mmCIF file of C-alpha atoms in Angstrom:
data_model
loop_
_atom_site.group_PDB
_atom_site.id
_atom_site.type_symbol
_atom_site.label_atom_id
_atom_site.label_comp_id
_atom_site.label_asym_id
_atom_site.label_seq_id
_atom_site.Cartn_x
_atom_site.Cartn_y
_atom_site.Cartn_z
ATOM 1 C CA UNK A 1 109.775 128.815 69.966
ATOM 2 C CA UNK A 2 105.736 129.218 69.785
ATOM 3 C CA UNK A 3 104.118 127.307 72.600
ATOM 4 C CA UNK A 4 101.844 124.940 71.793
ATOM 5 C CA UNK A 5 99.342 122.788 74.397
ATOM 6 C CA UNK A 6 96.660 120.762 74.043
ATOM 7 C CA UNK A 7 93.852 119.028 75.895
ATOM 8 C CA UNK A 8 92.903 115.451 74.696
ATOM 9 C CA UNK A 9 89.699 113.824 76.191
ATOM 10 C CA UNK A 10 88.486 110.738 75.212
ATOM 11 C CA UNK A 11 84.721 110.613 74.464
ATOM 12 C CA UNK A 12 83.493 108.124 76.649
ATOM 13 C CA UNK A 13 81.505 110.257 78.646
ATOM 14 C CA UNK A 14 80.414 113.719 78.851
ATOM 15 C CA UNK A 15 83.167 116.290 80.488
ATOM 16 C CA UNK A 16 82.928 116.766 84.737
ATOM 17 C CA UNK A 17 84.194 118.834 87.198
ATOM 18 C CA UNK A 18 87.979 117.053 87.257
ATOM 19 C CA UNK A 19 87.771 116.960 83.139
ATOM 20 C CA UNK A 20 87.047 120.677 82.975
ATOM 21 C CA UNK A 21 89.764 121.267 85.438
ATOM 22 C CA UNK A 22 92.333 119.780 83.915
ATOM 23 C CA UNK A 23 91.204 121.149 80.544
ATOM 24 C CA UNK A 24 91.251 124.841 82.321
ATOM 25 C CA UNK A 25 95.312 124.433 83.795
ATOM 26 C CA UNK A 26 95.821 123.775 79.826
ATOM 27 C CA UNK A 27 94.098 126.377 78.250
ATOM 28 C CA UNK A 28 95.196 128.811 81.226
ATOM 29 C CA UNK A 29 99.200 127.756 80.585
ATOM 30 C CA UNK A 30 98.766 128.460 76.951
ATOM 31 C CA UNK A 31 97.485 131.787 77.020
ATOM 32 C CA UNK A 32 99.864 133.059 79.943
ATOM 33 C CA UNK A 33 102.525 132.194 77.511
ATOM 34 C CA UNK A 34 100.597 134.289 74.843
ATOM 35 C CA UNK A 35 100.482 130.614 72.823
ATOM 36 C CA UNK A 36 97.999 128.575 71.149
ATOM 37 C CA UNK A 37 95.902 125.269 72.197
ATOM 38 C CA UNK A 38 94.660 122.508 70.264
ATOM 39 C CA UNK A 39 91.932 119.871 71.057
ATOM 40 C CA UNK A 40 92.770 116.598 70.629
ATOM 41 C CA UNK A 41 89.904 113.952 70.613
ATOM 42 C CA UNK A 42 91.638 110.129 71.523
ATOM 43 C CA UNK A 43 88.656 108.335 69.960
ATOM 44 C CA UNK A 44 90.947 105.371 69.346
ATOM 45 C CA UNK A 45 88.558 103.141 71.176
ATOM 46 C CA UNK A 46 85.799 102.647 68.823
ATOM 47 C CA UNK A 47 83.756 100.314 70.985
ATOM 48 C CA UNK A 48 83.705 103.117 74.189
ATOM 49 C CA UNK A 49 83.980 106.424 72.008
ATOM 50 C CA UNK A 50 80.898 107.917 71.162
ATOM 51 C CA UNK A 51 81.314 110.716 68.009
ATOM 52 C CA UNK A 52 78.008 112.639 69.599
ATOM 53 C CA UNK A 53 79.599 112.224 72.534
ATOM 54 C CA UNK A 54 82.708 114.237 71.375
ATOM 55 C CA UNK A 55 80.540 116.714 69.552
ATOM 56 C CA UNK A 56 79.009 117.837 72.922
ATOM 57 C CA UNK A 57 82.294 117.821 74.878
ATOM 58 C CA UNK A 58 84.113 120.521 72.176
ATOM 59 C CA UNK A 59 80.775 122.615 72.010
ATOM 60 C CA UNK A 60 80.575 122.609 76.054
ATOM 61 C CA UNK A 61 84.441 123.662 75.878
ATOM 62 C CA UNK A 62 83.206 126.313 73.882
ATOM 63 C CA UNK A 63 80.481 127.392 76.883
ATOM 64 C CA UNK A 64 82.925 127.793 78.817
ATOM 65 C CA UNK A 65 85.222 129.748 77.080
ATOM 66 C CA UNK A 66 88.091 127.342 75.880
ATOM 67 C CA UNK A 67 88.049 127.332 72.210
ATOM 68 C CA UNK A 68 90.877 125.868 69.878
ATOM 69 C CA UNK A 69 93.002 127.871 67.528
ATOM 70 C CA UNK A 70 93.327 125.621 65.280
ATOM 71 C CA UNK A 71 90.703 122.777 63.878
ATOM 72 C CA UNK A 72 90.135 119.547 66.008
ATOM 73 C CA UNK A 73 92.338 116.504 65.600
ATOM 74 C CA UNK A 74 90.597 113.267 65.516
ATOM 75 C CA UNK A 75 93.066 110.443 66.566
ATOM 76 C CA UNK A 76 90.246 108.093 64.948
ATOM 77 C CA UNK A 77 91.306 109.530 61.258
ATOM 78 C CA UNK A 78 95.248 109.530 62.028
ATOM 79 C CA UNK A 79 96.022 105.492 61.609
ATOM 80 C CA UNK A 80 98.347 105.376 59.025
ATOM 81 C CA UNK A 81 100.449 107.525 61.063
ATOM 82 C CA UNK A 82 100.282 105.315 64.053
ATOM 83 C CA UNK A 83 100.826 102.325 61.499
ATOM 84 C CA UNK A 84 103.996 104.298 60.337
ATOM 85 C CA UNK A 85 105.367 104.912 63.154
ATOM 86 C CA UNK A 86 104.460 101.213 64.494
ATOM 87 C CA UNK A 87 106.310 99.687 61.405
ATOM 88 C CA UNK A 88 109.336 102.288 62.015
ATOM 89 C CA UNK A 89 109.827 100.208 65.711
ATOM 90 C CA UNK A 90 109.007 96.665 64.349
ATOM 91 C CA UNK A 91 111.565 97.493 61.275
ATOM 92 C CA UNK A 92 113.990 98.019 64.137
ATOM 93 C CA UNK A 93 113.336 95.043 66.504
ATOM 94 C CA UNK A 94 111.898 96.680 69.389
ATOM 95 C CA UNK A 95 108.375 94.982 68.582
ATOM 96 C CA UNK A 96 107.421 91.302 70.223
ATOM 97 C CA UNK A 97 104.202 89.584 70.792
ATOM 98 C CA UNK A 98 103.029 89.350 74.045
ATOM 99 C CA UNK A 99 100.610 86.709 74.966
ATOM 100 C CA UNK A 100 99.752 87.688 78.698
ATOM 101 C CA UNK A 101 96.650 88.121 79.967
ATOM 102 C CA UNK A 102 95.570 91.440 82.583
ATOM 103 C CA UNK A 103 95.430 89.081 85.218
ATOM 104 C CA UNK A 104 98.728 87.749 84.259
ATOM 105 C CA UNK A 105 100.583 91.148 83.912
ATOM 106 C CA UNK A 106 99.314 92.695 87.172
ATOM 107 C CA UNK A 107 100.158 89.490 88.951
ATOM 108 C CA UNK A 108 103.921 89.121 87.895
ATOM 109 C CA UNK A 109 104.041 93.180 87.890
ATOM 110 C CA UNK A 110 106.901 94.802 90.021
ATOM 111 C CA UNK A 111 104.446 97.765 90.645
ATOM 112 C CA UNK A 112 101.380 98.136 89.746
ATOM 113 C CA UNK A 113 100.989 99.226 85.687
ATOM 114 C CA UNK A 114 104.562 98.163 85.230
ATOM 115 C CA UNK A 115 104.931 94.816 82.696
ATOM 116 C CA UNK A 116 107.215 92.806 84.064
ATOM 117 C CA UNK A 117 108.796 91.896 80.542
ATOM 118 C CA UNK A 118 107.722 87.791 80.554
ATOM 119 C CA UNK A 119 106.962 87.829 76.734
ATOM 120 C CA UNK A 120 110.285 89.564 76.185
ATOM 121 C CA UNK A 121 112.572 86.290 75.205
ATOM 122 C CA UNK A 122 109.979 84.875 72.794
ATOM 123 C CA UNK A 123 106.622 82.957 73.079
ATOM 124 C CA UNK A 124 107.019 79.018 73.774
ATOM 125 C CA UNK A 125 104.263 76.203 74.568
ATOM 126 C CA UNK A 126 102.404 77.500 72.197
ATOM 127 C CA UNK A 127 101.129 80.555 73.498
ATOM 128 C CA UNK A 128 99.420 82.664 71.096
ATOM 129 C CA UNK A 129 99.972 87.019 71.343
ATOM 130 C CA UNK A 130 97.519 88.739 72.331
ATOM 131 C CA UNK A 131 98.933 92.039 71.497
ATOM 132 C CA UNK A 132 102.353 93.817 70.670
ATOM 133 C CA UNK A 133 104.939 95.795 73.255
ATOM 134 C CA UNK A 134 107.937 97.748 72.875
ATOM 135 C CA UNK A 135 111.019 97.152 73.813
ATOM 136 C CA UNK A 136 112.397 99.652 76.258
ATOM 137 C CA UNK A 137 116.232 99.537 77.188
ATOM 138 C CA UNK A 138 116.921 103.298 78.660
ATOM 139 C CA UNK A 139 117.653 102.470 82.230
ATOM 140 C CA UNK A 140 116.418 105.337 83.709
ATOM 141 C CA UNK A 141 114.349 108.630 82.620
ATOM 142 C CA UNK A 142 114.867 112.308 84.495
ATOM 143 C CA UNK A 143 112.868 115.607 83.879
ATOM 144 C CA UNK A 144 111.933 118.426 85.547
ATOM 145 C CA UNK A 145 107.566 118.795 85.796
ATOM 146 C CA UNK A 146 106.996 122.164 84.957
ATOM 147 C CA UNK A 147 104.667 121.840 88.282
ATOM 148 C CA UNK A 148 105.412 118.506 90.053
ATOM 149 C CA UNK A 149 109.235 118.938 90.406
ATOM 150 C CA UNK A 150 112.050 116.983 89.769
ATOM 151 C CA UNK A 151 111.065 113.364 88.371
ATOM 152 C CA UNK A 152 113.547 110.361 88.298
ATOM 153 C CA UNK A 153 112.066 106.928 87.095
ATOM 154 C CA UNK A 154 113.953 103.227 86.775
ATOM 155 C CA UNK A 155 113.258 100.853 84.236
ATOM 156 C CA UNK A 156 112.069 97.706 85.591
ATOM 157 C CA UNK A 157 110.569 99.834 88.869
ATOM 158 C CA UNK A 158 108.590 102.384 87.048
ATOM 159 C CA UNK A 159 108.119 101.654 83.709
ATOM 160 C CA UNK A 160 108.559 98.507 81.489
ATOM 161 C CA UNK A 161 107.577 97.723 77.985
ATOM 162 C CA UNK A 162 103.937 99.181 77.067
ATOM 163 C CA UNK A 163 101.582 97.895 74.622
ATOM 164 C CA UNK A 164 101.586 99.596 71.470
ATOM 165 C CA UNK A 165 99.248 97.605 69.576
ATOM 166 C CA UNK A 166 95.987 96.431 71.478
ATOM 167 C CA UNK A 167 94.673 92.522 71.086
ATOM 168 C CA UNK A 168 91.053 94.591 69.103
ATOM 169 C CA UNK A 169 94.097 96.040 66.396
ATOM 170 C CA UNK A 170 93.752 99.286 67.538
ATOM 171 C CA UNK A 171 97.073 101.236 68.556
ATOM 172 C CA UNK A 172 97.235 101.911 72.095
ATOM 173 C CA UNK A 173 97.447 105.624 73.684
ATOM 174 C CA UNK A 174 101.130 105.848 74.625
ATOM 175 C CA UNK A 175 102.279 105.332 71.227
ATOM 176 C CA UNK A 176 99.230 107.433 69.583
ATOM 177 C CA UNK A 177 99.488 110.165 72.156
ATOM 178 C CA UNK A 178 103.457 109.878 71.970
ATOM 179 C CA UNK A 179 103.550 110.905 67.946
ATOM 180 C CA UNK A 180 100.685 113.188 67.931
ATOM 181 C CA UNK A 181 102.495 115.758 70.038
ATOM 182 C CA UNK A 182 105.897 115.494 68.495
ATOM 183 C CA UNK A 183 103.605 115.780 65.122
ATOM 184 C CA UNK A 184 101.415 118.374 66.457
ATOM 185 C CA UNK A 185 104.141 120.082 67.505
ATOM 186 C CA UNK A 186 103.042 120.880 70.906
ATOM 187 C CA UNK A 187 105.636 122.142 73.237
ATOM 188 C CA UNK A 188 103.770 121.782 76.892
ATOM 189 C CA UNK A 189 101.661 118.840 77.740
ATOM 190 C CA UNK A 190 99.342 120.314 81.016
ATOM 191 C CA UNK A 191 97.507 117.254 82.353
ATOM 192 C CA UNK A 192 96.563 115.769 85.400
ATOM 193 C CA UNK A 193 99.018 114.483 87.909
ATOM 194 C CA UNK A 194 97.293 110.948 87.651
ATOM 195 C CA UNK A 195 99.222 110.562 84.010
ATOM 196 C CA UNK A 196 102.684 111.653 85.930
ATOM 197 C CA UNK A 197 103.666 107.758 86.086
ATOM 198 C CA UNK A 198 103.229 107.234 82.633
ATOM 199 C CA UNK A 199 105.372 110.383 81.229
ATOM 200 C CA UNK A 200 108.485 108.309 81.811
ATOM 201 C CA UNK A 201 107.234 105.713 79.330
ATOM 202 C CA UNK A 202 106.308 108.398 76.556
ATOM 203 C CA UNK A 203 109.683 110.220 76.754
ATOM 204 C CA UNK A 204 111.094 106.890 76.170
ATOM 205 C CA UNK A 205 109.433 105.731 73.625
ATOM 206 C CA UNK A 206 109.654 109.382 71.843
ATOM 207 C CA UNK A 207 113.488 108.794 71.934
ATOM 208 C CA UNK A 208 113.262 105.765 70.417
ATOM 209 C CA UNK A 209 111.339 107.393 67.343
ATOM 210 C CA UNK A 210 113.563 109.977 67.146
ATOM 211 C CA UNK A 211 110.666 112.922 68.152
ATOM 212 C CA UNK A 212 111.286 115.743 69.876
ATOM 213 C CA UNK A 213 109.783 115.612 74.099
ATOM 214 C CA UNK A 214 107.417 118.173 74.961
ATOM 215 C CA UNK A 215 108.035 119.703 78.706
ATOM 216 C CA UNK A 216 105.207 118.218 81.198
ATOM 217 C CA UNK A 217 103.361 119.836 83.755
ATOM 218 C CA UNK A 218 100.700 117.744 86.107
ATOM 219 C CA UNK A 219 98.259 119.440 88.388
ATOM 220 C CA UNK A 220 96.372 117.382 91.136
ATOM 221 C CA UNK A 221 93.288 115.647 90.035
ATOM 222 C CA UNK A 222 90.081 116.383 91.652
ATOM 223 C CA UNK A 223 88.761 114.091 93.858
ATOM 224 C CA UNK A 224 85.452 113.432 95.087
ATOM 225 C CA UNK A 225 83.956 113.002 99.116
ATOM 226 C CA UNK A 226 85.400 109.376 98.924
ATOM 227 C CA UNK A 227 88.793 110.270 97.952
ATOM 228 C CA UNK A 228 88.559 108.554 94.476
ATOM 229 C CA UNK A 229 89.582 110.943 91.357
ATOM 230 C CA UNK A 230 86.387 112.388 89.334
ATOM 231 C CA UNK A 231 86.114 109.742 86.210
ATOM 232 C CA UNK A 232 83.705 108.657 84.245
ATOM 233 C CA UNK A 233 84.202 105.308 85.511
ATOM 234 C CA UNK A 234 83.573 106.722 89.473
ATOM 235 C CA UNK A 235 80.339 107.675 87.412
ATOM 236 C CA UNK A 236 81.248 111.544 88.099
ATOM 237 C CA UNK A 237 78.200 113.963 87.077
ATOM 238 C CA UNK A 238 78.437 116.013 84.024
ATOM 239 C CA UNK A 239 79.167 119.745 84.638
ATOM 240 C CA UNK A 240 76.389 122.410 83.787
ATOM 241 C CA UNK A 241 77.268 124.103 80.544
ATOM 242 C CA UNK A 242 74.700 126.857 81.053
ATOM 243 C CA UNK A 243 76.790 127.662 84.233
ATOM 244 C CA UNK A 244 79.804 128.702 82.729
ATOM 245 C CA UNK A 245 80.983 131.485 85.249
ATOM 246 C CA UNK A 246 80.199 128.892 88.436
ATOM 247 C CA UNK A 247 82.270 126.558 86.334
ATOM 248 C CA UNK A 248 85.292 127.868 85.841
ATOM 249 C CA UNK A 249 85.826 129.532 88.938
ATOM 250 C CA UNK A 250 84.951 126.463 90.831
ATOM 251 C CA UNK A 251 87.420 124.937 88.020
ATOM 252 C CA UNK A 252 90.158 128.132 89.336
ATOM 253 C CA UNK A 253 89.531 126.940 92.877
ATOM 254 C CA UNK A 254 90.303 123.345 92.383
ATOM 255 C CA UNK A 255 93.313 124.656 90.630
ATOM 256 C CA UNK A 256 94.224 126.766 93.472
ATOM 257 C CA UNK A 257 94.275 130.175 92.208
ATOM 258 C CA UNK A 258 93.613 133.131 94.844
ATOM 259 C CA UNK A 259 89.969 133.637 94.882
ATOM 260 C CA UNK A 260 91.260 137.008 96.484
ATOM 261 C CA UNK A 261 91.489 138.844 92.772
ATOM 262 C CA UNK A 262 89.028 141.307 93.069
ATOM 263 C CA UNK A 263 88.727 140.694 89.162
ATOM 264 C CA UNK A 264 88.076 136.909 89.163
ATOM 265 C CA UNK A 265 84.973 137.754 91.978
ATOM 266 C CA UNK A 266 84.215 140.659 90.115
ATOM 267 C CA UNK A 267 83.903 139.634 86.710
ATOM 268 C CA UNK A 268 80.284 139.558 84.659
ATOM 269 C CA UNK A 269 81.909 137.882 81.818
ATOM 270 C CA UNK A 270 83.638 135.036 80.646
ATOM 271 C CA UNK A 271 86.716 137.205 78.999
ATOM 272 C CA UNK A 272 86.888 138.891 82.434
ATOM 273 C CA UNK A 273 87.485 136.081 84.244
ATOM 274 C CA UNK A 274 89.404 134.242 81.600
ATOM 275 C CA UNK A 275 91.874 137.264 81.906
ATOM 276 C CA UNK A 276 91.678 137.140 86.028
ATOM 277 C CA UNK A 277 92.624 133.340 85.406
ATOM 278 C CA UNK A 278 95.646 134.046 83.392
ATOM 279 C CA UNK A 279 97.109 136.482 85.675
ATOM 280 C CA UNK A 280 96.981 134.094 88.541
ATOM 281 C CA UNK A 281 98.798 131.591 86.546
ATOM 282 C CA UNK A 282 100.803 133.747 85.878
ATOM 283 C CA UNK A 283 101.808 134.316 89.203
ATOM 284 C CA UNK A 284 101.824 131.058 90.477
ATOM 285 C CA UNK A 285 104.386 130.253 87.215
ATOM 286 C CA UNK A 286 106.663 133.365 88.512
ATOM 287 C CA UNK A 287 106.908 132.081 92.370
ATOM 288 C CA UNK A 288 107.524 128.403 91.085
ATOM 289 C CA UNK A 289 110.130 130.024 89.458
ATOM 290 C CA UNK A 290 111.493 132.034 92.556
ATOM 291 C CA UNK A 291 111.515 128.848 94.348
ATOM 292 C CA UNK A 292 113.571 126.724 92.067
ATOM 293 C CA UNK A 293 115.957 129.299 91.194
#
């Protein structure tokens, strides 16, 4: 089987230091298994994505080395495959209005992101929905992260029912991420380890489409001096795209890859160091290995 990745940013903002990094581990797991990457731009959110903005983020990609074998999927333009797939659930009764508020979901949540299924029996007092969830039954979810180990999530603990249509109309990004890999075909999803919580959620609602589940790997998200991950909310600074070298070796250190490869401090050129990169994940992949087995 060809591997296939993928990095999908939203365009909200332009790319920083934890962005880059996390859009390095996945172009650096493709090409150490010899496969192919894709960008995927979740513009979904009209009213925070900015098309300019995305333009900049896959031509600074470029900069720095990371460019896509194949041409760049716009979620924005793939609706009526979302709609089909949205339809496919309602047609089997997993669809129900939900008419609960943020406030109200994170107060009545078990954990924190988990919905605590209140619009599940049906709407009464004439509560109006606000937006549309999925039903998930599967008790419990287990995988192995490619990086993170062993995972093991309950239902009702760790995941409930997500929102798969927004209150705006748009569809929301676990069901749009969910069918653009198993239609994309990509095999590896390399993220950060921020997403980990939600992967449970995806697989589930992949099996209840009937798509195949890619394997996951999370890497540790960069945080800044206060402890909080790099986000454009946390108002992290964009990355210098006329530094491209600086970049991604500060990108290989965050990633902790040996800065001992007399290649990666040697190299004059992106290639070189591209190709230092890929052996040391590479070797990181091999004693992961060692260790498990």
């Amino acid at each position: 089987m060809t591997y296939i990745g993928r990095f999908a940013p939203s365009p909200t903002g332009p790319l920083h230091r934890g962005s880059v990094v996390a859009a390095a581990a996945s172009y650096l797991d493709a090409r150490a298994h010899d496969g192919r990457w894709q960008l995927r731009i979740e513009d979904l959110d009209t009213g925070r994505c900015d098309p300019d903005v995305a333009r900049t983020m896959i031509n600074t990609l470029a900069q720095l080395g990371m460019q896509a074998d194949e041409p760049v999927y716009w979620q924005s333009r793939r609706q009526s495959t979302y709609q089909q797939a949205f339809q496919s659930l309602s047609a089997a009764g997993l669809v129900y209005g939900c008419a609960c508020t943020r406030a109200q979901v994170r107060r009545h949540a078990p954990r924190p992101g988990v919905y605590a299924g209140t619009c599940r029996s049906g709407l009464s007092d004439g509560r109006v929905a606000r937006c549309s969830r999925v039903r998930i039954d599967q008790l419990e979810d287990r995988f192995i992260d490619r990086l993170a180990g062993p995972q093991h999530s309950l239902q009702g603990r760790d995941y409930g029912d997500p929102v798969v249509l927004r209150a705006d109309g748009s569809y929301a990004y676990v069901l749009a991420g969910a069918v653009d890999d198993a239609e994309c075909g990509i095999t590896d999803v390399v993220r950060g380890d921020d997403l980990l919580p939600t992967t449970a959620t995806q697989r589930c609602l992949l099996t209840l489409l009937g798509l195949p589940t890619p394997r996951y790997a999370h890497v540790p998200v960069v945080r800044g001096a206060d402890g909080r991950k790099l986000s454009k909310q946390n108002h992290a600074p964009a990355i210098d795209p006329m530094q491209p070298i600086e970049t991604i070796r500060a990108a290989f250190r965050a990633l902790g890859l040996p800065e001992t490869i007399t290649a990666a401090r040697e190299a004059k050129t992106l290639p070189e160091l591209w190709q230092a990169g890929v052996i040391a994940w590479r070797e990181r992949l091999s004693q992961l290995n060692s260790h498990r087995s």
